[in-house]
Coordinates of C-alpha atoms in Angstrom, one line a residue:
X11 CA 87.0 101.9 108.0
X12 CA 90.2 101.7 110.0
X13 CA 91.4 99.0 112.2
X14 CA 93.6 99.9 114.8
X15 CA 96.6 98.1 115.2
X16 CA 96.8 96.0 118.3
X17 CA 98.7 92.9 119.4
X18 CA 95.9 90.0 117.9
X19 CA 96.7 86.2 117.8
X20 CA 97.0 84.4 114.7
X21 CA 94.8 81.9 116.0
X22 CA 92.1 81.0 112.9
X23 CA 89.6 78.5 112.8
X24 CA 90.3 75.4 110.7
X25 CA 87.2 74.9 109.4
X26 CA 86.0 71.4 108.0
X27 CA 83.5 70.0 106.0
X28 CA 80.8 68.3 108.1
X29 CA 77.2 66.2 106.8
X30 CA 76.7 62.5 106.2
X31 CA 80.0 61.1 104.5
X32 CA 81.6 65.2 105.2
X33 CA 83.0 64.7 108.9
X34 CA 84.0 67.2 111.7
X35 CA 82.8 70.3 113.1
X36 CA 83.2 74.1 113.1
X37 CA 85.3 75.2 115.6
X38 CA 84.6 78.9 117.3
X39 CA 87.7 81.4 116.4
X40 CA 88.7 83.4 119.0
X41 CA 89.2 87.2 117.8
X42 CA 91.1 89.1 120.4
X43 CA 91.2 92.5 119.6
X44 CA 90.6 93.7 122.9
X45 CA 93.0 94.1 125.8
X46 CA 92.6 91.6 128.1
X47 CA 92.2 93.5 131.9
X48 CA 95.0 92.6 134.1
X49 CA 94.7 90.1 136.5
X50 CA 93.8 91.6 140.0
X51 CA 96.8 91.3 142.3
X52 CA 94.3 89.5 145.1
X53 CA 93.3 87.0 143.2
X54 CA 96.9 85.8 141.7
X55 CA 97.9 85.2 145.8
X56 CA 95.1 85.9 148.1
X57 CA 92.3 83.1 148.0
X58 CA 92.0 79.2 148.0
X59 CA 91.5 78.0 144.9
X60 CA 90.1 74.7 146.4
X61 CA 87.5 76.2 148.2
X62 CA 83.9 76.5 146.3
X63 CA 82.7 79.4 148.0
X64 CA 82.6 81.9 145.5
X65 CA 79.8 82.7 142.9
X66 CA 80.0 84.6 139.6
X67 CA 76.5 85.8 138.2
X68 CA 75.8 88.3 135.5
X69 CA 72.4 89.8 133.3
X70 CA 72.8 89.6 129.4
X71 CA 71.3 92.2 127.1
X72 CA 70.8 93.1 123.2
X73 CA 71.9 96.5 121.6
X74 CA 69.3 97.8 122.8
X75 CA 69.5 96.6 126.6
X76 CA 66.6 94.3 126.5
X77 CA 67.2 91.0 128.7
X78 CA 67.8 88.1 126.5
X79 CA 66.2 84.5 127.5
X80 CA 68.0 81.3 127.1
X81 CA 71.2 83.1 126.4
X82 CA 73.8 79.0 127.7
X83 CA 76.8 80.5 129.5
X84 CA 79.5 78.4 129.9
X85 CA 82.6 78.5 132.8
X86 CA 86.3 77.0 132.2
X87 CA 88.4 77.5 135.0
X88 CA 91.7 79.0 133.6
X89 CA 93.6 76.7 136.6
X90 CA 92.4 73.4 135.1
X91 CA 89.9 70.9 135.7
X92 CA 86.5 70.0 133.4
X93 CA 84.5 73.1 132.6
X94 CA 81.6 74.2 134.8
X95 CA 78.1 72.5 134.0
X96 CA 76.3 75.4 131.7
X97 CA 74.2 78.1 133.1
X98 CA 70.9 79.4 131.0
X99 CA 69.7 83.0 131.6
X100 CA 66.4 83.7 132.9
X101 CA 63.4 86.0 131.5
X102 CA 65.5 89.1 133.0
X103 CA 69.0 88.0 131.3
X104 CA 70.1 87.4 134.7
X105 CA 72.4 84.1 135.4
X106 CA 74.0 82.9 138.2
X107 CA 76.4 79.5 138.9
X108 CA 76.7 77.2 141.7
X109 CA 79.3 77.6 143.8
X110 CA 82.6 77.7 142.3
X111 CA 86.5 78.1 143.7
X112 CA 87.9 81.5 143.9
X113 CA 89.7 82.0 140.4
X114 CA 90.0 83.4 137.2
X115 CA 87.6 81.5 134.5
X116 CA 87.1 81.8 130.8
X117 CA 83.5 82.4 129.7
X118 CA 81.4 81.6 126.6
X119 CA 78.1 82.8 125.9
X120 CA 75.9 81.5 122.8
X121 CA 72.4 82.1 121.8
X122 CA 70.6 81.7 118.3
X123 CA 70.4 84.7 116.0
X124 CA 73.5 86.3 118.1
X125 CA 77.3 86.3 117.8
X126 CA 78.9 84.2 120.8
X127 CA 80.6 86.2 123.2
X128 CA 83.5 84.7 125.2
X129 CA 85.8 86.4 127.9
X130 CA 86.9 86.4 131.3
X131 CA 85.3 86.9 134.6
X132 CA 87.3 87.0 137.9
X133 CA 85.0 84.9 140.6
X134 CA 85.8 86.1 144.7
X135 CA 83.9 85.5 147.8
X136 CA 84.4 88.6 148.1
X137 CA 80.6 90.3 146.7
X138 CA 80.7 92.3 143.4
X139 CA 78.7 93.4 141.4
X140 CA 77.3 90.9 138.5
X141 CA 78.8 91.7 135.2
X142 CA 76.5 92.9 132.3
X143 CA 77.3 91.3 128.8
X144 CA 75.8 92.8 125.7
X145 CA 75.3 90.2 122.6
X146 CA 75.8 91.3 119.2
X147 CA 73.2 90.7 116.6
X148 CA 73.9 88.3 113.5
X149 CA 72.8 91.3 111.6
X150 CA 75.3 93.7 112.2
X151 CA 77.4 94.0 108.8
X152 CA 80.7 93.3 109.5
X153 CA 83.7 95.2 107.6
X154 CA 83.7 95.0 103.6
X155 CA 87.3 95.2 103.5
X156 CA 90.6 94.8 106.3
X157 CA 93.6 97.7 106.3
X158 CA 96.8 97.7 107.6
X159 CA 96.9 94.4 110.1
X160 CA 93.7 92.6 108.5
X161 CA 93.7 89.7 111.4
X162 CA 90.9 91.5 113.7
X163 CA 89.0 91.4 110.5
X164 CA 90.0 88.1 109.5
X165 CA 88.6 86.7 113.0
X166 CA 85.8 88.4 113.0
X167 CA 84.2 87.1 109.5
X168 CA 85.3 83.8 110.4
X169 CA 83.4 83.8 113.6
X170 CA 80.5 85.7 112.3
X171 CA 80.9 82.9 108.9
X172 CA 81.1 79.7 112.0
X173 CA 77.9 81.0 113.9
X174 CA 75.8 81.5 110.5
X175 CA 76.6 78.2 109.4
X176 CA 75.9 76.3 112.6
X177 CA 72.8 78.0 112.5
X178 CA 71.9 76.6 109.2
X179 CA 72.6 80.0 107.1
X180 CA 74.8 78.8 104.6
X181 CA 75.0 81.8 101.9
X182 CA 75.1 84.5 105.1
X183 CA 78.7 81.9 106.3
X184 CA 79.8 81.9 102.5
X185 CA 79.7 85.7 102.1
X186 CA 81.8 86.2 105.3
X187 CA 84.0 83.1 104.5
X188 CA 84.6 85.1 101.0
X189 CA 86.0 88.2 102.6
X190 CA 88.4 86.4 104.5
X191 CA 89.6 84.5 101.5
X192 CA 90.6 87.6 100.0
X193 CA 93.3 88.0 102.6
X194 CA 94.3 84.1 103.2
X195 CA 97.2 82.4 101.3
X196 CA 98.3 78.5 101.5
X197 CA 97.1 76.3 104.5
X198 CA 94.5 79.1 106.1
X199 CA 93.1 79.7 102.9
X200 CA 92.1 75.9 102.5
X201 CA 91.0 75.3 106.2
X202 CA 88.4 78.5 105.1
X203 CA 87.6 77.1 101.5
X204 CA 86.6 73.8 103.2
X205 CA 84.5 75.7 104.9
X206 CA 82.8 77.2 102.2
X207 CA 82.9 73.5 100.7
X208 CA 80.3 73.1 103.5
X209 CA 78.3 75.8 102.7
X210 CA 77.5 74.7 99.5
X211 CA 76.7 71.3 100.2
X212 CA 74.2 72.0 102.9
X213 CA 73.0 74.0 99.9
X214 CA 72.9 70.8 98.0
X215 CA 75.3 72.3 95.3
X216 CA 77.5 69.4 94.5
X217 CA 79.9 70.9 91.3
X218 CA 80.5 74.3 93.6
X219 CA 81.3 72.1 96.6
X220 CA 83.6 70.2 94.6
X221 CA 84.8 73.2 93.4
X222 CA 85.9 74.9 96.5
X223 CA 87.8 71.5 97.8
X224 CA 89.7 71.9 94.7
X225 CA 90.2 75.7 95.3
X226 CA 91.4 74.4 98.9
X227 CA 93.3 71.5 97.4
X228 CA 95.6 74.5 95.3
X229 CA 96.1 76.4 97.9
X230 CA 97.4 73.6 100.0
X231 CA 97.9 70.5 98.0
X232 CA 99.6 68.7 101.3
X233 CA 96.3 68.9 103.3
X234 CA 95.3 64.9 103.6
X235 CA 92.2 66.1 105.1
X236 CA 90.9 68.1 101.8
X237 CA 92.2 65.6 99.8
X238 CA 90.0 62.6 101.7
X239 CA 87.4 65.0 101.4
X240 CA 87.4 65.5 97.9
X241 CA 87.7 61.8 96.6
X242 CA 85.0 60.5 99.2
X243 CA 82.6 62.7 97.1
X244 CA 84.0 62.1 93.7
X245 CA 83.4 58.1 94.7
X246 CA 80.0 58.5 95.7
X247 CA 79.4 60.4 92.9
X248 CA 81.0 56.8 90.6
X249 CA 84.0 59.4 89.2
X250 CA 87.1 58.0 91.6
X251 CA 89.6 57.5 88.1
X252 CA 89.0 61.8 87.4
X253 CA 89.4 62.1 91.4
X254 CA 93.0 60.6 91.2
X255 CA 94.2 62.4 88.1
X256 CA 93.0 65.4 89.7
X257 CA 94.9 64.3 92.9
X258 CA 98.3 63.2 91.1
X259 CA 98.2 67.0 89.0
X260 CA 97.8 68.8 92.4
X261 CA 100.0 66.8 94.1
X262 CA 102.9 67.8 91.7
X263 CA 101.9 71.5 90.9
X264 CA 102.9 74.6 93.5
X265 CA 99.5 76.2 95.2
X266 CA 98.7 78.9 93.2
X267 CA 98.7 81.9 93.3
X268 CA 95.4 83.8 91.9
X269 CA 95.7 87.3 93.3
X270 CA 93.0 87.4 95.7
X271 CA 95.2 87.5 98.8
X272 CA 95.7 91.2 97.8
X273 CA 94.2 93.8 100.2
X274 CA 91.1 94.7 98.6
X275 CA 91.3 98.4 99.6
X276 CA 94.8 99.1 98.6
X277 CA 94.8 103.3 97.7
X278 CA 96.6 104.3 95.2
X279 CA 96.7 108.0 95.8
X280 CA 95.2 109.9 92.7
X281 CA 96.3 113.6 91.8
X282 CA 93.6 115.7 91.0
X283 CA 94.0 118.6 88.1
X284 CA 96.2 121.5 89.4
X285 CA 94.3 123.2 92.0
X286 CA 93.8 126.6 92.4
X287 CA 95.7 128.4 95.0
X288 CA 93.1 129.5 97.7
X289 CA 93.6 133.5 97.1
X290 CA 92.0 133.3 93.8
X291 CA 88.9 131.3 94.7
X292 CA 88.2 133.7 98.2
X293 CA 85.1 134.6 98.5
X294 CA 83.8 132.4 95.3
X295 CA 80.9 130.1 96.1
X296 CA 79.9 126.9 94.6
X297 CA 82.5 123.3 94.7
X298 CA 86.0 124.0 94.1
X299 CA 89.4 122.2 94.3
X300 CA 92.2 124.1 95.8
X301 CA 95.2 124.6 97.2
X302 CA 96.8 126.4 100.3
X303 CA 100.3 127.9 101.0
X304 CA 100.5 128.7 104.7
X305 CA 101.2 125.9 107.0
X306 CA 99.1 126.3 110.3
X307 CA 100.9 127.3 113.2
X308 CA 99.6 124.3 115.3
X309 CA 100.8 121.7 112.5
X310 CA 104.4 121.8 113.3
X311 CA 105.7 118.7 113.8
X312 CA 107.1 119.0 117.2
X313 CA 103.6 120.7 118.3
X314 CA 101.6 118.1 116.8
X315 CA 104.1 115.2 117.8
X316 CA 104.6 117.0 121.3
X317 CA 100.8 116.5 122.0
X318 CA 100.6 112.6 120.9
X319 CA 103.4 112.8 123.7
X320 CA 105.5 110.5 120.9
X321 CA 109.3 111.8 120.9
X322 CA 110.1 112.7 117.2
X323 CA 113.1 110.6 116.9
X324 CA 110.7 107.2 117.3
X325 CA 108.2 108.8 115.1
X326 CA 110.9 109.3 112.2
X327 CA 112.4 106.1 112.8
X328 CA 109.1 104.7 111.2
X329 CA 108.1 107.3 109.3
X330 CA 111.2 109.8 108.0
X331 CA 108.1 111.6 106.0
X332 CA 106.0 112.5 109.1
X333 CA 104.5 116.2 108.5
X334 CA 107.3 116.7 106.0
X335 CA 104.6 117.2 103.4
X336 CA 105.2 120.0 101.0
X337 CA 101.2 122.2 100.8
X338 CA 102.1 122.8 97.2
X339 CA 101.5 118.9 96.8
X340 CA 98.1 119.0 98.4
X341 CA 94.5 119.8 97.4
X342 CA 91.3 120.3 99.3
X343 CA 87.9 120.3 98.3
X344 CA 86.4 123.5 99.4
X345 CA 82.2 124.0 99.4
X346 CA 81.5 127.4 100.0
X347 CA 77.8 127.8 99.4
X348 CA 76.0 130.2 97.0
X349 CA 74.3 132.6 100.0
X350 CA 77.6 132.8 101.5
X351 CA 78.5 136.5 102.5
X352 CA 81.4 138.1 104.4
X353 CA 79.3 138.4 107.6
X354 CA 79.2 137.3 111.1
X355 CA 77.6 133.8 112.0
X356 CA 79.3 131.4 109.3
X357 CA 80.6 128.5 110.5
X358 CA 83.3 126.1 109.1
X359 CA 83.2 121.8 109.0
X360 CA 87.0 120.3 108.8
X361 CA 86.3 116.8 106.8
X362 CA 89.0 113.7 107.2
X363 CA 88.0 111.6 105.1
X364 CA 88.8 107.7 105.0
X365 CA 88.7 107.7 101.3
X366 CA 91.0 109.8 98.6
X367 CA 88.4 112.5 98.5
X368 CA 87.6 115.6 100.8
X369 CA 84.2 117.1 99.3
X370 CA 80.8 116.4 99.7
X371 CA 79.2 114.5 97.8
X372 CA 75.0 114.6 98.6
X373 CA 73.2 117.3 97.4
X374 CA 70.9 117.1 100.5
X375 CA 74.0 117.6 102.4
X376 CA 75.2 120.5 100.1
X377 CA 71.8 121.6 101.1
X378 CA 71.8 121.3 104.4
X379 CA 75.5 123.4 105.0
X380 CA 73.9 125.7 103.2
X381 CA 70.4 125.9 105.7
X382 CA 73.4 125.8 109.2
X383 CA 75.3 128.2 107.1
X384 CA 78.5 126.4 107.3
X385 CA 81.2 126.0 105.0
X386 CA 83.1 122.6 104.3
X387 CA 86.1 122.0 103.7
X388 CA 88.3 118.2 102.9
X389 CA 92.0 117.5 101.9
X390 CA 92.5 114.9 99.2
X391 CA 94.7 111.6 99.4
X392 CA 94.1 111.9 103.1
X393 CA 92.4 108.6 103.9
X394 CA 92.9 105.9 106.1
X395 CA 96.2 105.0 104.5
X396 CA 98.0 108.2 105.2
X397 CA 99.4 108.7 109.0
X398 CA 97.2 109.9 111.3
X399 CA 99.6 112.7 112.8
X400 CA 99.4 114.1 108.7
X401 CA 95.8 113.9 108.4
X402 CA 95.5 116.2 111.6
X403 CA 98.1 118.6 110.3
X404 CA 96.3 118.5 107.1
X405 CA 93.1 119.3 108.8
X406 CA 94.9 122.0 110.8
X407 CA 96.1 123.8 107.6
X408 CA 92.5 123.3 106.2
X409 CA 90.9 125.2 109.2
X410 CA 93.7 128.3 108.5
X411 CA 93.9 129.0 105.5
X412 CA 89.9 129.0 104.7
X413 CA 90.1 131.7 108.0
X414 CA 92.2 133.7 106.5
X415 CA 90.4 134.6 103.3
X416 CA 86.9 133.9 104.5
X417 CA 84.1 135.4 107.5
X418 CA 84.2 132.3 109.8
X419 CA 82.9 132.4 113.5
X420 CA 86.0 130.6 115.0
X421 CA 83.2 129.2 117.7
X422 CA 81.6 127.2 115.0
X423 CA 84.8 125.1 113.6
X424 CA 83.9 121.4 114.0
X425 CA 86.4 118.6 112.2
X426 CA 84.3 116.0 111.3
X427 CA 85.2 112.9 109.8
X428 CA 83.7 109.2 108.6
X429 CA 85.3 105.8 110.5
X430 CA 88.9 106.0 110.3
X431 CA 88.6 109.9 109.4
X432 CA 86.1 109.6 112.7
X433 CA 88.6 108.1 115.0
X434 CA 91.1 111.0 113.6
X435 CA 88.9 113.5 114.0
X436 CA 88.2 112.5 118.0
X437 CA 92.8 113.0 118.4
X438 CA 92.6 116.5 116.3
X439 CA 89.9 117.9 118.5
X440 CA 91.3 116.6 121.7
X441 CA 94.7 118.1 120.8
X442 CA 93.8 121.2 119.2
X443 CA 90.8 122.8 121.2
X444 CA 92.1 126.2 120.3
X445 CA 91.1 125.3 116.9
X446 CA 88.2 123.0 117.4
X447 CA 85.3 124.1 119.1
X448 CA 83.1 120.8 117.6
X449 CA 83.6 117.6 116.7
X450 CA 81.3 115.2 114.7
X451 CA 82.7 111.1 115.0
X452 CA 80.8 109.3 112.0
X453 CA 80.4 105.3 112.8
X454 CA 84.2 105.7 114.3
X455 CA 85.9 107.3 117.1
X456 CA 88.9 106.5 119.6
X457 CA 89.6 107.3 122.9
X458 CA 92.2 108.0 125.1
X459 CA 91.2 105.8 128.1
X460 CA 90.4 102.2 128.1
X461 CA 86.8 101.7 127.0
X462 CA 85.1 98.3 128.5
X463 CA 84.0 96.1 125.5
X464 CA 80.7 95.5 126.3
X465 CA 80.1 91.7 124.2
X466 CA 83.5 90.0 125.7
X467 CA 84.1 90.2 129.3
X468 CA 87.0 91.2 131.1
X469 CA 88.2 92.8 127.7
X470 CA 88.7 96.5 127.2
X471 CA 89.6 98.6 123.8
X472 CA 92.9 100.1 124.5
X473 CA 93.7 103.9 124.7
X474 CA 94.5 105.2 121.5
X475 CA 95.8 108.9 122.3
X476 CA 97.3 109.5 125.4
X477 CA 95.3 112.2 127.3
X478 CA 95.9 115.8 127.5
X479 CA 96.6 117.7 130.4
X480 CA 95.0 118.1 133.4
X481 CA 94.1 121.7 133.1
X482 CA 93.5 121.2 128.9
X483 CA 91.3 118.3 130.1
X484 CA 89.0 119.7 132.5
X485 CA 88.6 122.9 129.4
X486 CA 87.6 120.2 127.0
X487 CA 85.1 118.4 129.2
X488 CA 83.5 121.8 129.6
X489 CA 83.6 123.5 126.7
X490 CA 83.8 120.7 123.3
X491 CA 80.5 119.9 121.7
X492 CA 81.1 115.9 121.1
X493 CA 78.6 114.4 118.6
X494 CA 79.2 110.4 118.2
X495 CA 77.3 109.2 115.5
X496 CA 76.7 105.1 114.5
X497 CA 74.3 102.4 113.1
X498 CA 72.1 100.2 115.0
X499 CA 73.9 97.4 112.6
X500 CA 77.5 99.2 112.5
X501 CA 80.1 97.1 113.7
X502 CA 81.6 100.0 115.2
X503 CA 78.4 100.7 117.4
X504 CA 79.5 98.7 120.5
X505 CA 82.4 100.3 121.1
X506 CA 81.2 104.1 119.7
X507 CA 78.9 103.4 122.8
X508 CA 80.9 102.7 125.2
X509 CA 83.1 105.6 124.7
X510 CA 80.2 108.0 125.2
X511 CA 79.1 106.1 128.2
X512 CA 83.2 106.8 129.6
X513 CA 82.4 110.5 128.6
X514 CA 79.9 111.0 130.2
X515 CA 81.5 108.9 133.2
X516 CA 84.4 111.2 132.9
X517 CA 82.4 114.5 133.0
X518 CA 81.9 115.5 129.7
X519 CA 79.1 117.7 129.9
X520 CA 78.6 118.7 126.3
X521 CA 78.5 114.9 124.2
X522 CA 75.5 112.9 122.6
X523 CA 75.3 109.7 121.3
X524 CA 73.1 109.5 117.8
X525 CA 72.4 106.1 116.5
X526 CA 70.4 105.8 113.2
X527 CA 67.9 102.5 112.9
X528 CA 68.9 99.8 110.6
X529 CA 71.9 101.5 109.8
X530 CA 75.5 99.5 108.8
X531 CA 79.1 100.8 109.0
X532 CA 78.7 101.8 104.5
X533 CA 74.9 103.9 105.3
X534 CA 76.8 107.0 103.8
X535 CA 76.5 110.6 105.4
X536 CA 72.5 111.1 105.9
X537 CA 71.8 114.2 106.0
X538 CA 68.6 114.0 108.7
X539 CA 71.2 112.7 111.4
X540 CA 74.3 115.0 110.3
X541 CA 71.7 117.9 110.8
X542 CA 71.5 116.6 114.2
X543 CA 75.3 116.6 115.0
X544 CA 75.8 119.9 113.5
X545 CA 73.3 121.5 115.0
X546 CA 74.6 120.1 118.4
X547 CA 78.2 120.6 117.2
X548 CA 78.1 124.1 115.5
X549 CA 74.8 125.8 116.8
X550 CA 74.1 129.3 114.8
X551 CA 75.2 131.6 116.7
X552 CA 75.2 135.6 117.0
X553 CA 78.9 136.1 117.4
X554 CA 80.2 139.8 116.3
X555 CA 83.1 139.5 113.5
X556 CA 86.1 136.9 114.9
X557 CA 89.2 137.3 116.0
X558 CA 92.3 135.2 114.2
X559 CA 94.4 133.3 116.8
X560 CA 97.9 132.9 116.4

């Protein structure tokens, strides 16, 4: 997985302890990973905001666009005043308000067994269409672990941990408190482990609730709140003389500091055994680890830096490395399999991975390469960590070298890659067509237009590549085979959506959109539904022998 980085609040829940003598409420956490769609210029100076002649009316849906009943949506006027009496969607999904003043107004939308959405919606007199909101499930299975800027993912467990527990799922709350904790230190980590406090008593597991205010209590031993918590319980439990010893010691030791604040995915990159340089293993089937000694022509830096239209001077100033890696340091899984021969036809999958390894791993899928005749091939210590601008030159070296020493129908080079390698693998394809005739985007991808979120209103994911050329464009739409692959219960399905609904918007006339049933973000490579993207991807062909391109 790999979480863009984009300008996100630090606003986190404070979560409390709430039943019987355990006061106060969840409050909701507002994630904001999105870009939030500029005000229109009309509205900011062109309509009365005292007049309530305006209406704002929308239809609400599931992931699978099925009308959802009884969904209460709730209007705040962002120019002040009380918020607008609460709307309930019909059998269709459809809702509508009263009349309202022309204006921009927040919007929350909550319905049991769903995530809450909240957003914006711009009301006019002016008529437009009613906006469409699509509700995320409670089951989707939200990130195992945060990268780079963890907040996104910080937001979103709590959220996902706030709705659970208000809907009386206290061990679903506790495992998404727990993978926020991992990332918390001092007062947000107790406002979180009061929360988990909760979670346990509603499970009527005194010692671990008491337990947890402690855990809070360390963590932030100048929190009143946790610590009138914590000896309310010990006195109706008769043990107030333990509570105040336990009180005075906190009160005069530092919060601790147990380690768990550490990112839980932190790579340290692994060398493999010396590889083998990729002359000596040509034309050898079966798994093998090696290396490569001709940089690609298309991986210089200034190409490569030329078409994420970043001058290199701001690139080095954050990276002095970028694409200064030396080949001889590198290794790449290369699959070749056993029926393999130096004849027309075979075709060749690029991997970027999000992990430190490039091969494959599934014997069905070894399987299955062999059945599309296709070759695969992965560099190593390439994962999410490592820039993105060196992943693609890395992928770029992987597709020339295994062309220069082995048969490959240039027509049927697809780079593939899983989440973050997904999203990288989207940039290296839309850069580098001349290299990239495929591209497979496994429960990830970016794009390089704003894409609408579809749960939070008014909100858009921001471009993450800026786009190519007109003339490279209009080649692209035509001619790249797009597969974007995701799970019904992948957290990245919302958005891998919506970016093949802007393709095809945008005229892309060779994309499909595979989602696999029951699916989460960690379902692995399945090779049924990589079968699909392949053979839509990297169709067998009957090409005569290829020619290189320089």
């Amino acid at each position: 997985m790999e979480i863009r980085p984009r300008p996100i609040p630090s606003r986190l829940l404070a979560p409390v302890l709430v039943a019987g003598l355990l006061s106060a409420a969840l409050a909701s956490a507002v994630a904001a990973q999105e870009t939030e769609d500029p005000r229109p210029s009309d509205l900011a100076t062109g309509f009365d905001a005292t007049a309530a002649t305006a209406r704002s009316a929308g239809r609400v849906v599931d992931r699978s666009g099925a009308p959802v009943h009884g969904v209460t949506v709730r209007l705040t006027a962002r120019s002040g005043g009380a918020p607008q009496p609460p709307v309930t969607t019909d059998a269709k999904g459809r809702w509508s308000t009263p009349p309202l003043p022309s204006g921009r107004y927040d919007i929350v939308l909550e319905k049991e067994g769903f995530l809450p959405s909240d957003g914006f919606v711009d009301v006019s007199a002016r008529p437009s269409d009613p906006i469409v909101v699509e509700l995320r499930s409670l089951d989707e299975v939200t990130p195992a672990f945060a990268e780079g800027d963890p907040r996104g993912s910080i937001e979103d467990w709590i959220e996902k941990g706030n709705t659970l527990l208000e809907q009386g799922q206290a061990a679903g709350a506790r495992d998404e408190y727990r993978k926020a904790l991992r990332y918390l230190e001092g007062e947000r980590r107790a406002e979180v482990l009061r929360a988990v406090a909760r979670t346990h008593y509603l499970d009527g597991d005194v010692p671990a609730t008491l337990d947890s205010l402690v855990d809070a209590l360390r963590a932030w031993p100048a929190s009143e709140e946790t610590r009138v918590l914590y000896r309310t319980l010990m006195e109706q439990l008769g043990r107030v003389e333990q509570a105040d010893g336990v009180l005075a010691d906190l009160g005069e030791a530092p919060a601790e500091d147990d380690g768990r604040a550490a990112d839980a995915e932190a790579t340290t990159r692994r060398r493999p055994p010396p590889p083998e340089p990729i002359a000596a293993a040509a034309h050898r089937s079966g798994e093998q680890t090696v290396r490569f000694t001709e940089r690609s022509p298309f991986g210089t830096r200034d190409r490569i830096l030329g078409r994420y239209g970043i001058a290199e001077s701001e690139v080095l100033e954050i990276d002095s490395d970028a694409l200064a890696y030396d080949l001889a340091d590198e290794s790449f899984d290369l699959l070749v399999p056993d029926s393999y021969r130096a004849e027309p036809g075979w075709g060749l999958v690029v991997w970027i991975s999000p992990g430190p390894r490039g091969g494959v791993g599934a014997s069905e899928v070894r399987a299955l390469l062999a059945r599309e005749r296709l070759l695969w091939v992965g560099a190593n210590d390439a994962g999410n960590p490592r820039p993105k601008w060196d992943r693609i030159g890395l992928a770029l070296d992987a597709a020339h070298n295994v062309e220069r020493f082995y048969q490959i129908d240039p027509e049927r080079i697809v780079v593939a890659g899983y989440s973050g390698g997904g999203r990288t693998s989207m940039a290296a394809a839309v850069f580098f067509p001349e290299v990239f005739r495929g591209v497979v985007c496994w429960f990830g991808v970016d794009y390089f237009e704003p894409v609408r979120v579809a749960y939070k209103p008014g909100h858009s994911w921001p471009a993450a590549f800026p786009a190519p050329p007109r003339k490279t464009l209009s080649q692209i739409e035509s001619r790249l085979r797009i597969a974007l692959v995701t799970g019904s219960r992948d957290f990245n399905r919302s958005e891998t959506a919506g970016v093949f609904r802007e393709m095809e918007s945008d005229g892309f006339s060779r994309v499909t959109y595979l989602e696999i049933p029951g699916a989460d973000h960690y379902h692995g490579l399945d090779a049924e539904w990589l079968a699909r993207a392949l053979a839509f991807t990297a169709p067998i062909t009957s090409t005569g022998s290829p020619k290189r391109r320089e």
